[in-house]
PDB file of C-alpha atoms and ligand atoms in Angstrom:
ATOM      1  CA  MET U   1     -41.137  13.780   5.652  1.00 47.00           C
ATOM      2  CA  THR U   2     -38.657  11.859   7.916  1.00 53.00           C
ATOM      3  CA  ASP U   3     -35.143  13.161   7.430  1.00 64.00           C
ATOM      4  CA  GLY U   4     -33.923  10.040   5.696  1.00 82.00           C
ATOM      5  CA  PRO U   5     -35.116   6.822   4.055  1.00 92.00           C
ATOM      6  CA  ASP U   6     -38.196   5.073   5.470  1.00 95.00           C
ATOM      7  CA  LEU U   7     -36.686   1.689   4.740  1.00 97.00           C
ATOM      8  CA  VAL U   8     -33.062   0.645   5.144  1.00 98.00           C
ATOM      9  CA  ILE U   9     -32.087  -2.657   3.528  1.00 98.00           C
ATOM     10  CA  LEU U  10     -28.823  -4.448   4.391  1.00 98.00           C
ATOM     11  CA  THR U  11     -27.731  -7.139   1.950  1.00 98.00           C
ATOM     12  CA  GLY U  12     -25.060  -9.814   2.026  1.00 98.00           C
ATOM     13  CA  ALA U  13     -23.613 -12.593  -0.095  1.00 98.00           C
ATOM     14  CA  GLY U  14     -26.874 -14.556  -0.053  1.00 98.00           C
ATOM     15  CA  LEU U  15     -28.398 -11.927  -2.379  1.00 98.00           C
ATOM     16  CA  SER U  16     -25.905 -12.835  -5.121  1.00 98.00           C
ATOM     17  CA  ALA U  17     -25.533 -16.558  -4.372  1.00 98.00           C
ATOM     18  CA  GLU U  18     -28.029 -17.557  -7.069  1.00 98.00           C
ATOM     19  CA  SER U  19     -26.002 -15.519  -9.594  1.00 98.00           C
ATOM     20  CA  GLY U  20     -23.139 -17.953  -9.015  1.00 97.00           C
ATOM     21  CA  LEU U  21     -20.982 -15.770  -6.742  1.00 96.00           C
ATOM     22  CA  GLY U  22     -21.159 -18.091  -3.710  1.00 91.00           C
ATOM     23  CA  THR U  23     -21.047 -16.990  -0.095  1.00 97.00           C
ATOM     24  CA  PHE U  24     -18.294 -16.852   2.549  1.00 97.00           C
ATOM     25  CA  ARG U  25     -19.203 -19.060   5.507  1.00 96.00           C
ATOM     26  CA  GLU U  26     -21.499 -21.752   4.109  1.00 93.00           C
ATOM     27  CA  LYS U  27     -20.335 -25.223   2.997  1.00 92.00           C
ATOM     28  CA  ASP U  28     -17.679 -24.617   0.261  1.00 92.00           C
ATOM     29  CA  GLY U  29     -17.859 -20.890   1.105  1.00 96.00           C
ATOM     30  CA  LEU U  30     -14.870 -18.696   0.177  1.00 97.00           C
ATOM     31  CA  TRP U  31     -13.496 -18.683   3.748  1.00 97.00           C
ATOM     32  CA  THR U  32     -13.622 -22.486   3.858  1.00 96.00           C
ATOM     33  CA  ARG U  33     -11.293 -22.585   0.844  1.00 96.00           C
ATOM     34  CA  HIS U  34      -9.055 -19.557   1.485  1.00 97.00           C
ATOM     35  CA  ASP U  35      -7.476 -18.204   4.673  1.00 98.00           C
ATOM     36  CA  LEU U  36      -8.953 -14.702   5.013  1.00 98.00           C
ATOM     37  CA  ASN U  37      -5.828 -13.614   6.921  1.00 98.00           C
ATOM     38  CA  ASP U  38      -3.790 -14.272   3.767  1.00 98.00           C
ATOM     39  CA  VAL U  39      -6.131 -12.794   1.143  1.00 98.00           C
ATOM     40  CA  ALA U  40      -8.333 -10.196   2.892  1.00 98.00           C
ATOM     41  CA  THR U  41      -6.077  -8.249   5.309  1.00 98.00           C
ATOM     42  CA  PRO U  42      -3.536  -5.444   4.754  1.00 98.00           C
ATOM     43  CA  GLU U  43      -0.971  -7.696   6.453  1.00 98.00           C
ATOM     44  CA  GLY U  44      -1.663 -10.501   3.973  1.00 98.00           C
ATOM     45  CA  PHE U  45      -1.244  -8.063   1.070  1.00 98.00           C
ATOM     46  CA  ALA U  46       2.081  -6.843   2.495  1.00 98.00           C
ATOM     47  CA  ARG U  47       3.249 -10.453   2.926  1.00 98.00           C
ATOM     48  CA  ASP U  48       2.211 -11.802  -0.494  1.00 98.00           C
ATOM     49  CA  PRO U  49       0.548  -9.302  -2.873  1.00 98.00           C
ATOM     50  CA  GLU U  50       0.516 -11.819  -5.773  1.00 98.00           C
ATOM     51  CA  LEU U  51      -1.504 -14.320  -3.742  1.00 98.00           C
ATOM     52  CA  VAL U  52      -4.017 -11.567  -2.964  1.00 98.00           C
ATOM     53  CA  ARG U  53      -4.194 -10.356  -6.580  1.00 98.00           C
ATOM     54  CA  ASP U  54      -4.741 -13.888  -7.847  1.00 98.00           C
ATOM     55  CA  PHE U  55      -7.604 -14.300  -5.359  1.00 98.00           C
ATOM     56  CA  TYR U  56      -9.352 -11.108  -6.497  1.00 98.00           C
ATOM     57  CA  ASN U  57      -8.613 -11.699 -10.166  1.00 98.00           C
ATOM     58  CA  ALA U  58     -10.464 -15.013  -9.889  1.00 98.00           C
ATOM     59  CA  ARG U  59     -13.394 -13.202  -8.225  1.00 98.00           C
ATOM     60  CA  ARG U  60     -13.354 -10.530 -10.984  1.00 98.00           C
ATOM     61  CA  ALA U  61     -13.416 -13.223 -13.653  1.00 98.00           C
ATOM     62  CA  ASN U  62     -16.389 -14.862 -11.906  1.00 98.00           C
ATOM     63  CA  LEU U  63     -18.242 -11.553 -11.661  1.00 98.00           C
ATOM     64  CA  ARG U  64     -17.643 -10.736 -15.346  1.00 98.00           C
ATOM     65  CA  GLU U  65     -19.624 -13.942 -16.115  1.00 98.00           C
ATOM     66  CA  ALA U  66     -22.401 -13.337 -13.562  1.00 98.00           C
ATOM     67  CA  GLU U  67     -25.841 -11.763 -14.119  1.00 98.00           C
ATOM     68  CA  PRO U  68     -28.304 -10.118 -11.690  1.00 98.00           C
ATOM     69  CA  ASN U  69     -31.101 -12.391 -10.409  1.00 98.00           C
ATOM     70  CA  ASP U  70     -34.751 -11.763  -9.506  1.00 98.00           C
ATOM     71  CA  ALA U  71     -33.758 -10.637  -6.000  1.00 98.00           C
ATOM     72  CA  HIS U  72     -31.589  -7.809  -7.375  1.00 98.00           C
ATOM     73  CA  ARG U  73     -34.350  -6.844  -9.825  1.00 98.00           C
ATOM     74  CA  ALA U  74     -36.990  -6.825  -7.077  1.00 98.00           C
ATOM     75  CA  LEU U  75     -34.950  -4.384  -4.974  1.00 98.00           C
ATOM     76  CA  ALA U  76     -34.380  -2.138  -7.990  1.00 98.00           C
ATOM     77  CA  ARG U  77     -38.131  -2.105  -8.597  1.00 98.00           C
ATOM     78  CA  LEU U  78     -38.816  -1.130  -4.944  1.00 98.00           C
ATOM     79  CA  GLN U  79     -36.436   1.837  -5.230  1.00 97.00           C
ATOM     80  CA  ARG U  80     -38.110   2.923  -8.481  1.00 97.00           C
ATOM     81  CA  THR U  81     -41.616   2.589  -7.009  1.00 95.00           C
ATOM     82  CA  CYS U  82     -40.730   4.441  -3.789  1.00 94.00           C
ATOM     83  CA  PRO U  83     -38.175   7.068  -4.850  1.00 93.00           C
ATOM     84  CA  GLY U  84     -36.112   8.492  -1.974  1.00 93.00           C
ATOM     85  CA  GLN U  85     -37.588   6.124   0.600  1.00 96.00           C
ATOM     86  CA  VAL U  86     -35.396   3.044   0.213  1.00 97.00           C
ATOM     87  CA  MET U  87     -31.682   2.977   1.088  1.00 98.00           C
ATOM     88  CA  ILE U  88     -29.772  -0.176   0.165  1.00 98.00           C
ATOM     89  CA  VAL U  89     -26.576  -0.812   2.112  1.00 98.00           C
ATOM     90  CA  THR U  90     -24.643  -3.764   0.745  1.00 98.00           C
ATOM     91  CA  GLN U  91     -21.744  -5.744   2.150  1.00 98.00           C
ATOM     92  CA  ASN U  92     -21.288  -7.199  -1.327  1.00 98.00           C
ATOM     93  CA  VAL U  93     -18.477  -5.987  -3.564  1.00 98.00           C
ATOM     94  CA  ASP U  94     -20.216  -7.116  -6.764  1.00 98.00           C
ATOM     95  CA  ASP U  95     -22.062  -4.712  -9.113  1.00 98.00           C
ATOM     96  CA  LEU U  96     -25.184  -6.845  -9.660  1.00 98.00           C
ATOM     97  CA  LEU U  97     -27.528  -4.427  -7.854  1.00 98.00           C
ATOM     98  CA  GLU U  98     -26.399  -1.585 -10.120  1.00 98.00           C
ATOM     99  CA  ARG U  99     -26.672  -3.819 -13.184  1.00 98.00           C
ATOM    100  CA  ALA U 100     -30.277  -4.492 -12.113  1.00 98.00           C
ATOM    101  CA  GLY U 101     -30.915  -0.733 -11.938  1.00 98.00           C
ATOM    102  CA  ALA U 102     -30.623  -0.223  -8.170  1.00 98.00           C
ATOM    103  CA  GLU U 103     -28.428   2.164  -6.178  1.00 98.00           C
ATOM    104  CA  ALA U 104     -26.488   0.903  -3.161  1.00 98.00           C
ATOM    105  CA  LEU U 105     -23.922   2.053  -0.637  1.00 98.00           C
ATOM    106  CA  HIS U 106     -21.065  -0.462  -0.825  1.00 98.00           C
ATOM    107  CA  MET U 107     -19.827  -0.406   2.754  1.00 98.00           C
ATOM    108  CA  HIS U 108     -17.180  -3.055   1.961  1.00 98.00           C
ATOM    109  CA  GLY U 109     -16.091  -1.448  -1.300  1.00 98.00           C
ATOM    110  CA  GLU U 110     -16.319  -2.583  -4.931  1.00 98.00           C
ATOM    111  CA  LEU U 111     -14.528  -5.407  -6.747  1.00 98.00           C
ATOM    112  CA  PHE U 112     -14.511  -3.631 -10.134  1.00 98.00           C
ATOM    113  CA  LYS U 113     -12.470  -0.735  -8.704  1.00 98.00           C
ATOM    114  CA  THR U 114      -8.690  -0.651  -8.233  1.00 98.00           C
ATOM    115  CA  ARG U 115      -7.033   1.414  -5.519  1.00 98.00           C
ATOM    116  CA  CYS U 116      -3.357   2.400  -5.424  1.00 98.00           C
ATOM    117  CA  ALA U 117      -1.855   1.325  -2.093  1.00 98.00           C
ATOM    118  CA  PHE U 118       0.638   4.216  -2.375  1.00 97.00           C
ATOM    119  CA  CYS U 119      -1.517   7.269  -3.228  1.00 98.00           C
ATOM    120  CA  GLU U 120      -5.046   5.831  -2.526  1.00 98.00           C
ATOM    121  CA  ALA U 121      -6.266   6.898  -5.988  1.00 98.00           C
ATOM    122  CA  VAL U 122      -9.252   4.778  -7.085  1.00 98.00           C
ATOM    123  CA  ARG U 123     -10.248   3.903 -10.661  1.00 98.00           C
ATOM    124  CA  ALA U 124     -12.890   1.706 -12.334  1.00 98.00           C
ATOM    125  CA  ASP U 125     -11.251  -1.544 -13.512  1.00 98.00           C
ATOM    126  CA  LYS U 126     -12.771  -4.894 -14.582  1.00 98.00           C
ATOM    127  CA  GLY U 127      -9.438  -6.314 -15.745  1.00 98.00           C
ATOM    128  CA  ASP U 128      -6.775  -8.250 -13.841  1.00 98.00           C
ATOM    129  CA  LEU U 129      -4.764  -6.632 -11.060  1.00 98.00           C
ATOM    130  CA  THR U 130      -1.027  -6.875 -11.816  1.00 97.00           C
ATOM    131  CA  ALA U 131       2.205  -5.884 -10.073  1.00 96.00           C
ATOM    132  CA  ALA U 132       3.512  -4.288 -13.275  1.00 96.00           C
ATOM    133  CA  GLU U 133       0.743  -1.750 -13.880  1.00 96.00           C
ATOM    134  CA  ALA U 134       1.702   1.797 -12.911  1.00 97.00           C
ATOM    135  CA  CYS U 135      -0.826   3.896 -11.045  1.00 97.00           C
ATOM    136  CA  PRO U 136      -2.224   6.554 -13.477  1.00 97.00           C
ATOM    137  CA  SER U 137      -2.134   9.098 -10.615  1.00 98.00           C
ATOM    138  CA  CYS U 138       1.234   8.642  -8.882  1.00 98.00           C
ATOM    139  CA  GLY U 139       2.996   6.555 -11.527  1.00 97.00           C
ATOM    140  CA  GLU U 140       4.137   3.979  -9.000  1.00 97.00           C
ATOM    141  CA  ALA U 141       3.937   0.290  -9.966  1.00 97.00           C
ATOM    142  CA  GLY U 142       3.216  -2.567  -7.532  1.00 96.00           C
ATOM    143  CA  GLY U 143       0.490  -0.847  -5.520  1.00 98.00           C
ATOM    144  CA  ALA U 144      -2.611  -2.096  -7.326  1.00 98.00           C
ATOM    145  CA  ARG U 145      -5.140  -3.600  -4.918  1.00 98.00           C
ATOM    146  CA  PRO U 146      -8.938  -4.019  -5.123  1.00 98.00           C
ATOM    147  CA  ASP U 147     -10.930  -1.100  -3.652  1.00 98.00           C
ATOM    148  CA  VAL U 148     -12.511  -3.380  -1.054  1.00 98.00           C
ATOM    149  CA  VAL U 149     -12.522  -3.133   2.755  1.00 98.00           C
ATOM    150  CA  TRP U 150     -10.288  -5.789   4.267  1.00 98.00           C
ATOM    151  CA  PHE U 151     -10.565  -7.152   7.801  1.00 98.00           C
ATOM    152  CA  GLY U 152      -9.093  -4.545  10.144  1.00 97.00           C
ATOM    153  CA  GLU U 153      -9.975  -1.670   7.786  1.00 98.00           C
ATOM    154  CA  ILE U 154     -12.807   0.856   8.305  1.00 97.00           C
ATOM    155  CA  PRO U 155     -16.046   0.312   6.371  1.00 98.00           C
ATOM    156  CA  MET U 156     -17.216   3.043   3.979  1.00 98.00           C
ATOM    157  CA  PHE U 157     -20.280   5.367   4.234  1.00 98.00           C
ATOM    158  CA  MET U 158     -20.686   4.811   7.982  1.00 98.00           C
ATOM    159  CA  PRO U 159     -21.972   8.374   8.791  1.00 98.00           C
ATOM    160  CA  GLN U 160     -24.807   8.084   6.172  1.00 98.00           C
ATOM    161  CA  ILE U 161     -25.649   4.559   7.330  1.00 98.00           C
ATOM    162  CA  GLU U 162     -25.708   5.465  11.028  1.00 98.00           C
ATOM    163  CA  ALA U 163     -27.958   8.485  10.386  1.00 97.00           C
ATOM    164  CA  ALA U 164     -30.388   6.386   8.321  1.00 98.00           C
ATOM    165  CA  LEU U 165     -30.574   3.651  11.000  1.00 98.00           C
ATOM    166  CA  GLU U 166     -31.597   6.264  13.567  1.00 97.00           C
ATOM    167  CA  HIS U 167     -34.601   7.464  11.505  1.00 95.00           C
ATOM    168  CA  CYS U 168     -35.879   4.561   9.405  1.00 97.00           C
ATOM    169  CA  ARG U 169     -39.303   3.025  10.184  1.00 95.00           C
ATOM    170  CA  PHE U 170     -38.451  -0.299   8.546  1.00 97.00           C
ATOM    171  CA  PHE U 171     -35.206  -2.295   8.365  1.00 98.00           C
ATOM    172  CA  ALA U 172     -34.592  -5.477   6.388  1.00 98.00           C
ATOM    173  CA  SER U 173     -31.603  -7.839   6.509  1.00 98.00           C
ATOM    174  CA  ILE U 174     -31.300  -9.932   3.322  1.00 98.00           C
ATOM    175  CA  GLY U 175     -28.915 -12.827   2.650  1.00 98.00           C
ATOM    176  CA  THR U 176     -26.421 -12.131   5.413  1.00 98.00           C
ATOM    177  CA  SER U 177     -25.257 -14.253   8.370  1.00 97.00           C
ATOM    178  CA  GLY U 178     -24.737 -11.161  10.528  1.00 97.00           C
ATOM    179  CA  ALA U 179     -21.322 -12.597  11.429  1.00 96.00           C
ATOM    180  CA  VAL U 180     -19.331  -9.455  10.562  1.00 97.00           C
ATOM    181  CA  TRP U 181     -19.401  -6.119  12.361  1.00 97.00           C
ATOM    182  CA  PRO U 182     -20.403  -3.334  12.230  1.00 98.00           C
ATOM    183  CA  ALA U 183     -23.038  -4.628   9.717  1.00 98.00           C
ATOM    184  CA  GLY U 184     -24.087  -7.428  12.109  1.00 98.00           C
ATOM    185  CA  GLY U 185     -25.214  -4.763  14.607  1.00 98.00           C
ATOM    186  CA  PHE U 186     -27.352  -2.645  12.241  1.00 98.00           C
ATOM    187  CA  ALA U 187     -30.583  -4.602  12.868  1.00 98.00           C
ATOM    188  CA  ALA U 188     -30.401  -4.153  16.663  1.00 98.00           C
ATOM    189  CA  GLN U 189     -29.517  -0.480  16.180  1.00 98.00           C
ATOM    190  CA  ALA U 190     -32.553   0.100  13.942  1.00 98.00           C
ATOM    191  CA  ARG U 191     -34.807  -1.785  16.372  1.00 98.00           C
ATOM    192  CA  ARG U 192     -33.559   0.302  19.317  1.00 98.00           C
ATOM    193  CA  ALA U 193     -34.410   3.430  17.281  1.00 97.00           C
ATOM    194  CA  GLY U 194     -37.989   2.128  16.882  1.00 97.00           C
ATOM    195  CA  ALA U 195     -37.919   0.483  13.449  1.00 97.00           C
ATOM    196  CA  ARG U 196     -39.798  -2.684  12.572  1.00 97.00           C
ATOM    197  CA  ILE U 197     -37.114  -5.175  11.514  1.00 98.00           C
ATOM    198  CA  VAL U 198     -37.356  -8.254   9.262  1.00 98.00           C
ATOM    199  CA  GLU U 199     -34.834 -10.911   8.243  1.00 98.00           C
ATOM    200  CA  LEU U 200     -35.028 -12.557   4.798  1.00 98.00           C
ATOM    201  CA  ASN U 201     -32.563 -15.446   4.567  1.00 98.00           C
ATOM    202  CA  LEU U 202     -32.193 -19.018   3.334  1.00 98.00           C
ATOM    203  CA  GLU U 203     -31.738 -20.255   6.924  1.00 97.00           C
ATOM    204  CA  ALA U 204     -31.615 -18.992  10.506  1.00 97.00           C
ATOM    205  CA  THR U 205     -28.636 -16.784  11.388  1.00 97.00           C
ATOM    206  CA  GLU U 206     -26.693 -15.792  14.486  1.00 93.00           C
ATOM    207  CA  ILE U 207     -29.017 -12.802  14.986  1.00 97.00           C
ATOM    208  CA  SER U 208     -32.415 -14.202  13.891  1.00 98.00           C
ATOM    209  CA  GLU U 209     -33.975 -13.976  17.368  1.00 98.00           C
ATOM    210  CA  ILE U 210     -33.913 -10.155  17.433  1.00 98.00           C
ATOM    211  CA  PHE U 211     -36.189  -9.708  14.395  1.00 98.00           C
ATOM    212  CA  HIS U 212     -39.932  -8.953  14.537  1.00 98.00           C
ATOM    213  CA  GLU U 213     -40.351 -11.205  11.503  1.00 98.00           C
ATOM    214  CA  THR U 214     -38.235 -13.785   9.634  1.00 98.00           C
ATOM    215  CA  ILE U 215     -38.887 -14.998   6.073  1.00 98.00           C
ATOM    216  CA  ARG U 216     -37.023 -18.104   4.901  1.00 98.00           C
ATOM    217  CA  GLY U 217     -36.097 -19.206   1.412  1.00 98.00           C
ATOM    218  CA  PRO U 218     -33.924 -18.371  -1.608  1.00 98.00           C
ATOM    219  CA  ALA U 219     -33.730 -14.581  -2.113  1.00 98.00           C
ATOM    220  CA  SER U 220     -34.919 -14.762  -5.738  1.00 98.00           C
ATOM    221  CA  GLU U 221     -38.151 -16.454  -4.528  1.00 98.00           C
ATOM    222  CA  ILE U 222     -38.931 -14.615  -1.267  1.00 98.00           C
ATOM    223  CA  LEU U 223     -38.036 -11.064  -2.344  1.00 98.00           C
ATOM    224  CA  PRO U 224     -40.584 -10.384  -5.128  1.00 98.00           C
ATOM    225  CA  PRO U 225     -43.640 -11.017  -2.858  1.00 98.00           C
ATOM    226  CA  TRP U 226     -41.965  -9.159   0.041  1.00 98.00           C
ATOM    227  CA  VAL U 227     -41.288  -6.161  -2.229  1.00 98.00           C
ATOM    228  CA  GLU U 228     -44.966  -6.066  -3.221  1.00 96.00           C
ATOM    229  CA  GLU U 229     -45.924  -6.059   0.441  1.00 96.00           C
ATOM    230  CA  MET U 230     -43.393  -3.293   1.234  1.00 96.00           C
ATOM    231  CA  GLU U 231     -44.655  -1.150  -1.675  1.00 96.00           C
ATOM    232  CA  GLY U 232     -48.069  -1.328  -0.010  1.00 91.00           C
ATOM    233  CA  ARG U 233     -46.716  -0.464   3.425  1.00 89.00           C
ATOM    234  CA  LEU U 234     -44.605   2.434   2.154  1.00 89.00           C
ATOM    235  CA  ALA U 235     -47.501   3.711   0.025  1.00 81.00           C
ATOM    236  CA  ARG U 236     -49.632   3.823   3.173  1.00 76.00           C
ATOM    237  CA  SER U 237     -46.952   5.807   4.996  1.00 70.00           C
ATOM    238  CA  PRO U 238     -47.777   9.510   5.499  1.00 65.00           C
ATOM    239  CA  TRP U 239     -45.140  10.267   2.868  1.00 57.00           C
ATOM    240  CA  GLY U 240     -46.538   7.719   0.392  1.00 58.00           C
ATOM    241  CA  CYS U 241     -44.701   6.190  -2.591  1.00 63.00           C
TER     242      CYS U 241
HETATM  243  N1  LIG T 301     -30.985 -16.633  -0.620  1.00 81.54           N
HETATM  244  C1  LIG T 301     -31.005 -16.060   0.642  1.00 81.54           C
HETATM  245  N2  LIG T 301     -30.008 -16.239   1.558  1.00 81.54           N
HETATM  246  C2  LIG T 301     -28.986 -17.039   1.202  1.00 81.54           C
HETATM  247  C3  LIG T 301     -28.915 -17.683  -0.069  1.00 81.54           C
HETATM  248  C4  LIG T 301     -29.982 -17.441  -0.992  1.00 81.54           C
HETATM  249  N3  LIG T 301     -29.999 -17.996  -2.217  1.00 81.54           N
HETATM  250  N4  LIG T 301     -27.779 -18.431  -0.118  1.00 81.54           N
HETATM  251  C5  LIG T 301     -27.170 -18.265   1.087  1.00 81.54           C
HETATM  252  N5  LIG T 301     -27.889 -17.438   1.877  1.00 81.54           N
HETATM  253  C6  LIG T 301     -27.561 -16.960   3.229  1.00 81.54           C
HETATM  254  C7  LIG T 301     -26.876 -17.998   4.117  1.00 81.54           C
HETATM  255  O1  LIG T 301     -27.816 -18.761   4.808  1.00 81.54           O
HETATM  256  C8  LIG T 301     -26.029 -17.123   5.052  1.00 81.54           C
HETATM  257  O2  LIG T 301     -26.755 -16.810   6.233  1.00 81.54           O
HETATM  258  O3  LIG T 301     -26.628 -15.911   3.077  1.00 81.54           O
HETATM  259  C9  LIG T 301     -25.806 -15.830   4.244  1.00 81.54           C
HETATM  260  C10 LIG T 301     -24.355 -15.617   3.780  1.00 81.54           C
HETATM  261  O4  LIG T 301     -23.564 -15.439   4.917  1.00 81.54           O
HETATM  262  P1  LIG T 301     -21.974 -15.196   4.771  1.00 81.54           P
HETATM  263  O5  LIG T 301     -21.397 -16.218   3.902  1.00 81.54           O
HETATM  264  O6  LIG T 301     -21.456 -15.050   6.155  1.00 81.54           O
HETATM  265  O7  LIG T 301     -21.881 -13.810   3.971  1.00 81.54           O
HETATM  266  P2  LIG T 301     -22.134 -12.322   4.497  1.00 81.54           P
HETATM  267  O8  LIG T 301     -23.100 -12.297   5.625  1.00 81.54           O
HETATM  268  O9  LIG T 301     -22.412 -11.485   3.334  1.00 81.54           O
HETATM  269  O10 LIG T 301     -20.657 -11.953   5.069  1.00 81.54           O
HETATM  270  C11 LIG T 301     -20.459 -10.674   5.593  1.00 81.54           C
HETATM  271  O11 LIG T 301     -18.120 -11.055   5.733  1.00 81.54           O
HETATM  272  O12 LIG T 301     -16.431 -12.101   4.738  1.00 81.54           O
HETATM  273  C12 LIG T 301     -16.934 -10.892   4.977  1.00 81.54           C
HETATM  274  O13 LIG T 301     -16.697  -8.894   3.760  1.00 81.54           O
HETATM  275  C13 LIG T 301     -17.273 -10.153   3.699  1.00 81.54           C
HETATM  276  O14 LIG T 301     -19.218  -8.850   3.206  1.00 81.54           O
HETATM  277  C14 LIG T 301     -18.788 -10.054   3.751  1.00 81.54           C
HETATM  278  C15 LIG T 301     -19.085 -10.160   5.231  1.00 81.54           C
END
């Protein structure tokens, strides 16, 4: 048994686009309508915490209305069929993978969690972030922020992710432009370590040329057949499904 998952899957906003959560850099993407320096940096939060809370409260409201799509369900099925062999690393802060029954490492944090900027305590929270609410741990008010990784902050779970990239036999990049690091470098890292790497995306990305294989189309359409194929490949692996 390899010491780690056989298949590492990296997902991005494209996985949840068909659930109505939009993406960041496409036409009408979030970063075409909001300045990320104002709403997704510690400096922006220090400058204008209400602007930042309003931005994330609107995203929480959107996520409360959203439902998983066939792409999320396909990945959950692959994990169920091949227990212990499939690690999902997501850049997404939504909980649609979990609602579909999958497990994922949220390297950019989670939208439905609130962190206290004073004591770093984290709690589950689907409601609105407010300046008035006192932190249940330290009692301070005014420190409520989403438990997400802002630009300039360190992504989560990096030691587990790095170890898995060194040992996986397959790597897949799904619904991400590869524009943000360190996630944008995971495919090349896995390839250097000997993995076969595939990109599943609506269109070509900044890193498409490094992949052994690229599959184009909406995630909800291209993932179910790809999952069937991967179940076959993983079942044929010495460790089987
Ligand atoms: N199916 C498959 N792919 C899709 C779909 C879809 N239905 N819709 C869009 N895409 C693809 C786009 O072609 C694009 O390449 O998803 C990608 C989304 O790219 P970005 O908007 O850059 O989002 P992402 O790659 O997740 O961004 C990475 O940047 O802003 C930060 O922290 C944020 O996690 C995010 C990170």
